[in-house]
């Protein structure tokens, strides 16, 4: 059986139509691409033409004399040099055009090849950034940081940084320790201490020791780059040389030993003594009235000698075990002094015991009187005017008495006592603005004997920014409050109302309630927040302490008082002592779940691409990434306000929970478990030539298909068609 074959002519016509359509597509190629193709073809033709010319020259040189050949060779070398430059320029232009063509193809068609080229570009960029980072680290390799102390003038330590490139941004971190030897360092964060004062400056290079409560603490500093790498650290931690209270106010150190003189003299500022003196000799006289210790020379007890020569039978704080005191008029008139770290605006409390010595001719407890002064002033002013001698101290006293203004903020108290017993005195002092170091002088005045080398006994000196011991028959009640589980912003704005009511006022009645509010909570090393309040000089008795616990949105709270469940307790306030009641409020977040999911679709969507997100909740920020099909889950207190923002991804449109979102952001209040769905879609059309811009091409293709349908039938079809045509012609004849 003979096989049926299709006419070759039909096949050729079909191919012709299809090639014509292809030519139309080429005609629609962007002008830039056609220009590049034309230029490449032109350059190729030029190169071929150059090769032909070179062969022709070589043929001609065979018939040229030697002298002429040398001239031609020189001209050729010059032309070759010029040609090299021209070829390099041409190659650079070709490279630029190829890069431009590659970018156009990547944006239009999104081919895998151009994605690979783009990845390579990112890699080069990453390498460049890494090189720049290495250069910065190299420049910072010689970075150093040292601490300078200007506490006397502004209360601060300053971080002095060197070896950092100009314009380079660095981080400054402060660290603090009560004891550097145990390795317990805590980072010091910037906090608002008063209405307009912070413990750390805005640029983080200065730390206010007074506002940070840093008396006798150790500090160190680290300098970090933008990536958190440590560039430098202080070579040695620095200890603050100041206390926030007077030291050795009972004069019990150094201890006067048995068989030692009952009234030794110590050097000003010696170890253990702490105190300094304005006496020219630089000596400070201590006296022991210990009845159990013997004098090394006379064999009498220290107490016997104290009574005989000083008319003092015991130290002022004998009830607390004290046996020693000091004499201001040692071998001349003088003053004892110390510097104390203070906070501007704070109220200082001071207290002391004073007793006269009297005259040698006076009998024991004769009633003779001595006078002394308490002088309080800025340490900066004291050093400015060199107030370190008795004459300079007297000059300050005189200026204050006549209302002078040479020593602004200085204050003096006059104290006069007899020699019959110890007398207790107390007072307050308001720290001046900008005064971070305060100097306390205890100054010898007139004496009963008129002899500047004897008189004015001093003991139980006390100072602090807290209250002094209670008066007789009274006691103090301290309320110590701990708040746990809140954020810093919530805790620092926390206010706790407390009432104190006496329950044994007599006849079954109660006293008038005292209402206070605890504020100013500060974060401790454990992350809890602490505040305290002391109600001073309450009559000794029993009191009911009750707190009103504030509710906090998004939390449940558990209250403990004295370690027991409840918001209050009954507590006894003993005479002459301080009773403490402890209150704890533990807040537990009422948590709900927030889930973020990701879907990627569209014919150009990349399921492996990571999309970056930023989540802000209650002032805190988190970042994360998600790919197609992934999700991220978080838990936050009920009532939290959250904001989610997705970083822009080129070519993608975004919907959030089914709604289009141009800014890719959603912000809502979290009341229950919530899921937020992000869908990213990326579409791109394939250049088929059927679009409006390629309408002629589409028509050509359709015609080609139609022609193929006509021309492709077999031989039998054309044979029948021929017979019908001939029959029609015969009929017409």
XYZ file of C-alpha atoms in Angstrom:
733
model
C 0.000 0.000 0.000
C 1.350 3.374 -1.017
C 1.936 5.799 1.865
C 0.164 9.129 1.888
C 2.581 12.046 1.999
C 2.012 15.730 2.556
C 3.069 18.126 -0.118
C 6.536 19.632 0.542
C 5.223 22.924 -0.768
C 2.596 23.136 1.995
C 5.199 22.524 4.650
C 7.525 25.184 3.222
C 4.735 27.750 3.086
C 3.866 27.060 6.702
C 7.462 27.509 7.807
C 7.665 30.728 5.786
C 4.682 32.163 7.628
C 6.123 31.197 11.013
C 9.519 32.716 10.154
C 7.771 35.880 9.092
C 6.080 36.028 12.511
C 9.468 35.533 14.167
C 10.891 38.398 12.137
C 8.042 40.576 13.408
C 8.937 39.637 17.021
C 12.546 40.570 16.330
C 11.332 43.848 14.886
C 9.722 44.567 18.266
C 12.995 43.996 20.122
C 13.856 47.145 22.186
C 15.892 49.697 20.269
C 18.763 49.502 22.747
C 19.146 45.755 22.224
C 19.067 46.089 18.396
C 21.663 48.815 18.588
C 23.930 46.586 20.662
C 23.531 43.727 18.164
C 24.247 46.020 15.226
C 27.343 47.425 16.867
C 28.663 43.965 17.684
C 28.138 42.843 14.067
C 29.773 46.005 12.787
C 32.793 45.521 15.073
C 33.115 41.901 13.947
C 33.104 42.996 10.299
C 35.725 45.626 11.057
C 37.972 43.036 12.671
C 37.648 40.729 9.648
C 38.398 43.640 7.331
C 41.456 44.495 9.443
C 42.781 40.959 9.121
C 42.414 41.117 5.340
C 44.275 44.422 5.178
C 47.048 42.986 7.357
C 47.543 40.084 4.938
C 47.677 42.513 2.015
C 50.327 44.592 3.771
C 52.421 41.518 4.447
C 52.308 40.639 0.724
C 53.393 44.140 -0.244
C 56.260 44.170 2.280
C 57.933 41.287 0.499
C 58.672 43.617 -2.443
C 59.637 46.686 -0.380
C 63.298 47.572 0.289
C 64.711 47.100 3.805
C 64.899 50.848 4.530
C 61.252 51.304 3.623
C 60.270 48.317 5.753
C 61.741 49.948 8.842
C 59.729 53.133 8.227
C 56.571 51.122 7.711
C 57.282 49.106 10.897
C 57.633 52.319 12.951
C 54.356 53.666 11.595
C 52.687 50.348 12.310
C 53.892 50.330 15.933
C 52.432 53.789 16.482
C 49.137 52.742 14.941
C 49.075 49.587 17.074
C 49.548 51.605 20.266
C 46.688 53.883 19.320
C 44.622 50.881 18.327
C 45.123 49.244 21.731
C 43.631 52.281 23.466
C 40.734 52.300 21.037
C 40.099 48.588 21.570
C 40.149 48.997 25.364
C 37.613 51.826 25.115
C 35.461 49.683 22.846
C 35.585 46.740 25.258
C 34.604 49.005 28.166
C 31.616 50.296 26.182
C 30.656 46.735 25.277
C 30.839 45.754 28.944
C 28.627 48.685 29.930
C 26.095 47.808 27.248
C 26.115 44.152 28.267
C 25.501 45.120 31.906
C 22.651 47.419 30.838
C 21.189 44.662 28.658
C 21.458 42.190 31.545
C 19.632 44.541 33.911
C 16.848 45.094 31.344
C 16.413 41.367 30.773
C 16.340 40.715 34.539
C 13.636 43.334 35.106
C 11.520 42.256 32.096
C 11.747 38.482 32.086
C 13.184 37.702 35.540
C 15.380 34.952 34.095
C 17.402 32.646 36.296
C 20.591 33.819 34.628
C 20.097 37.436 35.705
C 19.091 36.367 39.214
C 22.450 34.666 39.397
C 24.203 37.845 38.203
C 22.341 39.926 40.807
C 23.391 37.508 43.522
C 26.970 37.937 42.420
C 26.609 41.721 42.691
C 25.253 41.400 46.241
C 28.213 39.206 47.068
C 30.626 41.884 45.870
C 28.735 44.469 47.910
C 28.933 42.278 51.010
C 32.670 41.811 50.484
C 33.089 45.588 50.176
C 31.148 46.205 53.382
C 33.211 43.565 55.163
C 36.407 45.213 53.947
C 35.185 48.591 55.207
C 34.320 47.038 58.582
C 37.808 45.492 58.784
C 39.313 48.885 58.009
C 37.269 50.483 60.799
C 38.380 47.782 63.229
C 41.966 48.329 62.164
C 41.622 52.048 62.790
C 40.065 51.311 66.196
C 42.734 48.774 67.129
C 44.560 51.533 69.008
C 41.415 52.775 70.768
C 41.736 53.552 74.467
C 39.367 54.742 77.159
C 40.250 56.267 80.512
C 38.172 57.674 83.356
C 38.542 61.191 84.708
C 37.043 62.322 88.031
C 35.302 65.701 88.241
C 32.900 64.778 91.035
C 33.797 67.892 93.015
C 32.563 70.169 90.248
C 29.801 68.264 88.469
C 29.428 64.932 90.288
C 30.620 62.962 87.279
C 33.073 60.449 85.953
C 33.959 61.043 82.309
C 34.977 58.468 79.701
C 37.876 59.890 77.684
C 38.055 58.013 74.345
C 41.008 58.182 71.943
C 42.060 56.295 68.816
C 38.647 56.384 67.121
C 38.398 57.591 63.512
C 36.678 60.934 62.989
C 32.968 60.492 62.412
C 32.991 56.883 63.598
C 30.025 56.063 65.854
C 30.781 54.044 68.969
C 28.795 52.832 71.954
C 29.797 53.551 75.553
C 28.841 51.028 78.237
C 29.239 51.675 81.977
C 29.677 48.851 84.480
C 29.409 49.005 88.274
C 30.435 46.736 91.139
C 30.297 46.971 94.910
C 33.334 44.698 95.097
C 35.452 44.308 91.972
C 37.148 41.181 93.333
C 34.044 38.983 93.195
C 33.397 39.662 89.498
C 29.834 40.852 90.087
C 29.594 43.650 87.528
C 26.238 45.156 86.581
C 25.652 47.294 83.503
C 24.556 50.825 84.368
C 21.679 51.917 82.139
C 20.566 55.486 81.576
C 17.717 56.395 83.931
C 15.801 59.505 84.819
C 16.512 60.166 88.507
C 14.730 63.466 89.031
C 12.470 65.584 86.877
C 15.274 66.735 84.588
C 18.329 64.747 85.683
C 19.721 61.467 84.429
C 22.455 59.300 85.897
C 24.166 59.067 82.472
C 24.548 61.839 79.918
C 22.811 61.650 76.549
C 26.067 60.840 74.738
C 26.783 58.144 77.376
C 30.269 59.540 78.032
C 29.553 60.941 81.522
C 28.098 59.235 84.593
C 26.844 61.205 87.603
C 28.066 59.216 90.590
C 25.856 61.012 93.102
C 22.682 60.441 91.079
C 23.725 56.830 90.449
C 24.221 56.148 94.179
C 27.824 55.226 93.508
C 29.563 56.081 96.777
C 32.636 53.809 97.168
C 31.530 51.762 94.145
C 33.849 50.538 91.399
C 33.270 51.614 87.794
C 34.660 50.592 84.424
C 33.824 51.503 80.832
C 33.747 49.622 77.530
C 33.790 51.139 74.035
C 31.987 49.099 71.349
C 31.602 49.496 67.591
C 28.304 49.457 65.739
C 28.298 45.648 65.656
C 28.750 45.325 69.425
C 32.429 44.363 69.265
C 34.502 45.672 72.196
C 37.121 48.122 70.939
C 38.518 49.245 74.290
C 38.037 48.904 78.046
C 39.432 50.803 80.988
C 42.712 49.225 82.037
C 41.780 49.340 85.730
C 38.392 49.813 87.420
C 38.059 53.078 89.325
C 36.772 53.231 92.894
C 34.888 56.318 94.031
C 36.932 57.751 96.936
C 33.911 59.266 98.691
C 31.267 57.955 101.073
C 27.670 59.111 101.273
C 27.855 59.245 105.074
C 30.333 60.261 107.743
C 32.750 57.495 108.711
C 34.165 56.615 112.131
C 31.789 59.011 113.830
C 32.102 57.032 117.078
C 35.913 57.302 117.051
C 36.232 53.610 117.826
C 38.882 53.135 115.136
C 41.760 52.664 115.622
C 41.103 50.776 118.850
C 43.106 52.038 121.837
C 44.639 48.873 123.252
C 45.288 47.673 126.790
C 48.611 48.886 128.218
C 48.543 51.704 125.689
C 48.218 55.399 126.538
C 44.583 56.274 127.144
C 44.849 59.434 124.965
C 46.964 58.754 121.853
C 47.444 61.221 118.984
C 46.918 60.109 115.383
C 47.975 61.698 112.120
C 45.359 63.517 110.076
C 43.717 61.142 107.596
C 45.650 58.088 108.819
C 44.346 54.605 107.992
C 41.366 53.816 110.167
C 41.098 57.383 111.442
C 39.361 58.787 108.323
C 39.066 62.224 109.914
C 41.270 65.144 108.879
C 42.216 68.157 111.010
C 42.981 71.844 110.510
C 45.470 71.810 113.416
C 48.959 72.956 112.466
C 50.442 69.856 114.054
C 48.221 67.620 111.917
C 47.406 65.574 115.032
C 44.030 64.278 116.223
C 43.513 63.339 119.894
C 41.472 60.267 120.814
C 40.513 59.433 124.409
C 39.575 56.048 125.906
C 37.244 55.723 128.930
C 37.374 51.921 128.966
C 37.256 50.657 132.535
C 38.753 47.284 131.517
C 41.947 48.606 129.966
C 45.027 49.824 131.821
C 47.230 52.751 130.936
C 50.725 51.660 129.950
C 52.457 54.289 132.109
C 50.411 54.989 135.249
C 48.824 51.563 135.637
C 45.407 53.179 136.160
C 42.420 52.241 134.060
C 41.575 54.337 131.050
C 38.305 55.318 132.718
C 40.064 56.572 135.853
C 42.403 58.740 133.817
C 39.524 60.038 131.653
C 37.648 61.158 134.756
C 40.765 62.669 136.307
C 41.891 64.713 133.324
C 38.808 65.100 131.091
C 36.021 64.781 133.645
C 34.341 62.172 131.379
C 33.396 58.799 132.809
C 32.176 57.143 129.588
C 31.784 57.685 125.874
C 28.521 59.119 124.586
C 27.591 55.833 122.918
C 28.532 53.656 125.882
C 25.137 51.931 125.725
C 26.127 50.644 122.321
C 29.504 49.415 123.518
C 31.503 52.522 122.646
C 34.451 53.509 124.867
C 36.298 56.166 122.837
C 35.743 59.840 121.903
C 37.737 62.753 120.473
C 38.882 66.154 121.764
C 38.718 69.024 119.285
C 41.190 71.156 121.232
C 44.023 68.638 121.056
C 47.180 70.684 121.563
C 45.643 73.728 119.876
C 42.274 74.885 118.513
C 41.296 72.903 115.472
C 38.513 71.345 113.471
C 37.834 67.805 112.327
C 36.322 67.408 108.875
C 35.207 64.931 106.210
C 33.896 65.146 102.646
C 30.628 63.392 101.820
C 29.062 62.575 98.442
C 25.707 64.390 98.239
C 22.868 64.970 95.809
C 21.846 68.542 94.925
C 18.473 69.384 96.397
C 18.625 66.634 99.027
C 18.057 67.267 102.722
C 20.922 66.091 104.919
C 20.435 65.046 108.516
C 23.258 65.379 111.041
C 23.565 64.488 114.707
C 26.340 64.582 117.318
C 27.071 64.445 121.045
C 29.078 67.225 122.718
C 30.525 67.691 126.207
C 32.768 70.338 127.780
C 36.061 69.536 129.456
C 36.136 72.469 131.851
C 39.143 73.917 133.651
C 41.791 71.898 135.470
C 40.809 73.612 138.727
C 37.171 72.626 138.271
C 35.813 69.642 140.036
C 34.280 66.698 138.213
C 30.882 67.751 136.778
C 31.329 71.406 137.722
C 29.059 72.737 134.976
C 31.770 74.617 133.065
C 30.909 75.134 129.383
C 32.712 74.823 126.056
C 31.500 75.976 122.631
C 31.933 74.392 119.198
C 30.540 74.963 115.699
C 29.165 72.787 112.947
C 30.172 74.288 109.599
C 28.733 72.763 106.405
C 29.777 73.979 102.960
C 30.652 72.913 99.435
C 33.910 70.969 99.185
C 34.629 72.807 95.944
C 34.401 76.156 97.752
C 36.453 74.874 100.689
C 39.248 73.873 98.334
C 38.942 77.037 96.275
C 39.633 79.130 99.378
C 41.986 76.542 100.903
C 39.920 76.149 104.072
C 42.315 73.684 105.706
C 43.604 75.723 108.655
C 41.940 77.071 111.760
C 42.454 80.654 110.605
C 40.696 79.960 107.310
C 37.839 78.223 109.126
C 37.408 81.215 111.439
C 37.343 83.482 108.381
C 34.433 81.492 106.932
C 32.601 81.595 110.265
C 33.041 85.362 110.451
C 31.760 85.871 106.891
C 28.629 83.815 107.572
C 27.870 85.629 110.857
C 27.914 89.039 109.176
C 25.763 87.821 106.268
C 28.519 87.711 103.688
C 28.201 86.026 100.301
C 31.752 84.829 99.765
C 30.788 81.253 100.579
C 27.315 80.720 99.080
C 25.396 77.839 100.612
C 27.643 77.606 103.689
C 25.867 77.226 107.008
C 27.013 77.248 110.632
C 25.418 75.919 113.850
C 26.659 76.983 117.290
C 26.703 74.381 120.074
C 27.451 75.012 123.757
C 27.487 72.268 126.420
C 28.556 71.750 130.037
C 30.848 69.033 131.354
C 28.229 67.326 133.482
C 26.978 64.965 130.748
C 26.910 64.344 127.047
C 24.381 66.449 125.088
C 22.871 65.363 121.786
C 22.296 67.843 118.937
C 20.825 67.422 115.459
C 19.954 69.502 112.443
C 19.392 69.533 108.712
C 21.139 71.012 105.713
C 19.770 71.618 102.217
C 22.303 70.692 99.552
C 22.797 73.498 97.039
C 22.345 73.126 93.301
C 25.500 71.756 91.687
C 26.962 70.679 95.052
C 28.004 67.033 94.781
C 30.599 66.981 97.544
C 29.845 68.517 100.930
C 32.404 69.162 103.665
C 31.427 68.875 107.327
C 33.623 70.796 109.782
C 33.346 70.267 113.558
C 35.143 73.328 114.863
C 36.571 74.080 118.316
C 35.351 77.371 119.775
C 35.823 78.929 123.166
C 36.613 76.767 126.206
C 35.901 77.164 129.921
C 39.604 77.104 130.685
C 40.545 79.631 128.038
C 43.293 77.247 127.036
C 43.093 76.379 123.307
C 44.828 73.053 123.946
C 42.021 71.579 126.058
C 38.260 71.343 125.580
C 35.290 70.346 123.406
C 34.752 66.606 123.530
C 33.003 65.091 120.517
C 31.343 61.702 119.993
C 28.563 59.862 118.149
C 28.796 62.048 115.065
C 26.285 60.973 112.478
C 25.197 62.201 109.073
C 23.199 60.793 106.196
C 20.511 61.573 103.693
C 18.282 59.372 105.851
C 16.724 60.146 109.187
C 18.732 60.071 112.427
C 17.945 57.632 115.252
C 14.578 58.218 116.979
C 14.063 60.438 119.959
C 13.570 58.870 123.402
C 10.231 57.055 123.867
C 9.704 57.048 120.114
C 10.573 54.721 117.284
C 10.753 54.732 113.516
C 8.574 52.641 111.182
C 10.165 51.771 107.859
C 8.060 50.455 104.977
C 10.060 48.480 102.428
C 8.176 47.865 99.197
C 9.105 45.461 96.388
C 7.330 45.309 93.034
C 8.042 42.370 90.753
C 6.996 41.551 87.190
C 6.375 45.026 85.734
C 8.223 46.775 82.938
C 10.528 49.652 83.825
C 8.083 52.221 82.491
C 5.231 50.722 84.503
C 7.312 50.432 87.682
C 8.776 53.939 87.581
C 5.269 55.404 87.359
C 3.980 53.104 90.111
C 2.297 54.728 93.135
C 1.332 52.746 96.230
C -1.017 54.269 98.838
C -0.328 53.063 102.402
C -2.050 53.863 105.689
C -0.469 53.580 109.151
C -2.889 53.390 112.050
C -2.065 52.998 115.730
C -4.166 50.224 117.276
C -3.278 50.669 120.968
C -4.071 54.359 121.442
C -5.943 53.547 124.634
C -9.518 52.760 125.701
C -9.960 50.502 122.712
C -9.698 53.394 120.289
C -7.356 53.832 117.382
C -5.193 56.736 116.430
C -5.635 59.033 113.458
C -4.506 57.203 110.293
C -1.350 58.423 108.618
C -1.639 58.265 104.834
C 1.424 58.126 102.632
C 2.233 57.271 99.018
C 5.248 55.242 97.967
C 6.803 56.415 94.690
C 10.218 56.577 93.044
C 10.718 52.844 92.538
C 14.227 51.910 91.399
C 15.419 48.719 89.743
C 17.692 46.440 91.762
C 20.236 43.858 90.615
C 17.561 41.128 90.473
C 15.315 43.137 88.161
C 12.782 43.977 90.878
C 11.778 47.533 91.765
C 12.293 48.893 95.264
C 11.017 51.880 97.221
C 11.015 52.659 100.923
C 9.603 55.195 103.342
C 10.334 55.807 107.003
C 7.772 57.371 109.294
C 9.987 58.961 111.924
C 9.442 59.339 115.657
C 6.212 57.446 116.108
C 5.238 56.916 119.750
C 6.252 53.392 120.703
C 3.295 51.044 120.251
C 1.431 48.756 117.834
C 0.431 49.860 114.358
C -1.620 48.452 111.472
C 0.022 48.948 108.079
C -2.303 48.515 105.088
C -1.628 49.040 101.383
C -4.054 49.695 98.534
C -2.738 47.592 95.669
C -3.220 49.268 92.282
C -4.551 47.112 89.469
C -2.574 46.962 86.221
C -4.100 46.178 82.837
C -2.870 42.867 81.488
C -1.708 41.543 84.876
C -2.898 39.557 87.833
C -1.337 40.494 91.178
C -0.358 38.562 94.288
C 0.290 40.540 97.498
C 2.419 39.515 100.467
C 2.915 41.382 103.731
C 5.673 40.179 106.049
C 5.868 37.050 103.891
C 2.196 36.162 104.338
C -0.656 36.442 101.851
C -2.422 39.747 102.325
C -2.127 43.489 101.931
C -1.459 44.460 105.529
C -0.050 43.447 108.892
C 0.136 44.565 112.515
C 3.593 45.523 113.717
C 5.122 46.717 116.989
C 7.314 49.831 117.019
C 9.749 49.572 119.961
C 11.090 52.579 121.812
C 14.349 53.865 120.376
C 14.369 51.421 117.478
C 13.273 51.134 113.869
C 10.651 48.545 112.951
C 10.408 47.388 109.334
C 7.417 46.049 107.441
C 7.974 44.361 104.068
C 5.397 44.535 101.301
C 5.587 42.604 98.020
C 3.382 42.933 94.955
C 4.069 40.255 92.347
C 2.495 40.919 88.965
C 2.006 38.060 86.492
C 1.159 38.903 82.878
C -2.251 37.769 81.654
C -0.776 36.482 78.416
C -2.396 35.963 75.028
C -0.755 34.615 71.866
C 0.072 36.587 68.732
C 0.909 34.483 65.645
C 2.240 35.854 62.359
C 1.994 33.585 59.277
C 3.469 33.960 55.785
C 2.281 32.852 52.323
C 3.987 33.555 48.992
C 2.181 33.041 45.665
C 2.092 34.278 42.065
C 3.928 32.934 39.023
C 7.066 34.866 40.035
C 6.754 34.377 43.815
C 9.844 32.858 45.430
C 8.859 30.479 48.278
C 12.465 30.375 49.518
C 12.734 34.155 49.939
C 12.893 35.470 53.512
C 10.714 38.459 54.356
C 11.800 40.731 57.239
C 9.378 41.884 59.946
C 9.508 44.376 62.816
C 7.211 43.877 65.801
C 6.702 46.623 68.383
C 4.811 45.882 71.597
C 4.593 48.212 74.609
C 7.678 50.140 73.529
C 9.809 47.042 72.913
C 10.961 46.001 69.428
C 11.527 42.525 67.985
C 12.703 41.551 64.485
C 12.242 38.254 62.650
C 12.019 36.760 59.143
C 9.536 34.361 57.556
C 9.455 32.280 54.365
C 6.467 30.764 52.624
C 4.597 28.468 55.002
C 6.432 29.651 58.129
C 5.009 31.369 61.211
C 6.223 33.146 64.340
C 4.385 33.042 67.661
C 4.687 35.395 70.647
C 2.995 35.906 74.006
C 2.152 39.334 75.407
C -0.011 40.685 78.235
C -3.654 41.075 77.347
C -4.372 44.639 76.322
C -0.938 45.172 74.772
C -0.804 47.342 71.668
C 1.193 45.718 68.871
C 2.423 47.028 65.530
C 3.765 44.699 62.814
C 5.572 46.084 59.763
C 6.945 44.007 56.890
C 9.956 45.378 55.020
C 9.312 46.174 51.362
C 10.112 43.371 48.917
C 10.644 44.395 45.297
C 7.871 43.384 42.912
C 5.523 41.992 45.569
C 2.073 43.157 46.582
C 0.983 42.498 50.160
C -2.288 41.642 51.828
C -2.799 41.430 55.586
C -5.639 39.215 56.710
C -7.014 39.369 53.148
C -6.856 43.164 52.774
C -4.454 45.033 50.520
C -1.827 46.958 52.484
C 0.428 49.455 50.748
C 2.460 50.170 53.891
C 2.520 46.491 54.969
C 1.678 47.544 58.552
C -0.976 46.495 61.037
C -1.523 47.926 64.528
C -4.103 46.641 67.000
C -4.793 45.988 70.668
C -4.226 42.381 71.697
C -7.347 41.240 73.542
C -7.262 37.508 72.749
C -5.226 34.940 70.819
C -4.688 36.524 67.409
C -3.319 35.358 64.049
C -2.081 37.843 61.456
C -1.675 36.436 57.919
C 0.694 38.118 55.481
C 0.370 37.090 51.809
C 2.927 38.296 49.271
C 2.120 37.961 45.584
C 4.401 38.513 42.582
C 3.151 38.209 38.985
C 4.925 38.736 35.630
C 3.465 38.345 32.044
C 5.277 36.110 29.492
C 6.014 37.966 26.131
C 3.819 35.850 23.799
C 3.258 38.593 21.229
C -0.523 38.494 21.716
C -0.581 41.657 23.736
C -1.728 44.994 22.322
C 1.872 46.104 21.735
C 2.522 43.013 19.568
C -0.813 42.835 17.720
C 0.753 42.476 14.194
C 2.843 39.558 15.397
C -0.255 37.813 16.700
C -2.002 38.262 13.368
C 0.931 36.776 11.504
C 0.914 33.734 13.769
C -2.837 33.266 13.299
C -2.447 33.522 9.537
C 0.353 30.980 9.677
C -1.822 28.554 11.585
C -4.720 29.137 9.182
C -2.444 28.592 6.195
C -1.135 25.423 7.694
C -4.685 24.194 8.106
C -5.304 24.867 4.413
C -2.078 23.559 2.963
C -1.493 20.507 5.033
C -4.349 18.242 3.682
C -3.208 15.169 1.685
C -2.984 14.397 -2.035
C -6.578 13.141 -2.304
C -7.908 16.520 -1.250
C -5.967 18.379 -3.933
C -6.864 15.746 -6.568
C -10.597 16.225 -5.903
C -10.108 19.978 -5.808
C -8.460 19.831 -9.306
C -11.273 17.759 -10.808
C -13.906 20.159 -9.474
C -12.005 23.123 -10.922
C -11.715 21.547 -14.408
C -15.429 20.581 -14.392
C -16.333 24.168 -13.606
C -14.220 25.436 -16.487
C -15.887 23.022 -18.957
C -19.336 24.157 -17.830
C -18.371 27.735 -18.490
C -17.348 26.793 -22.034
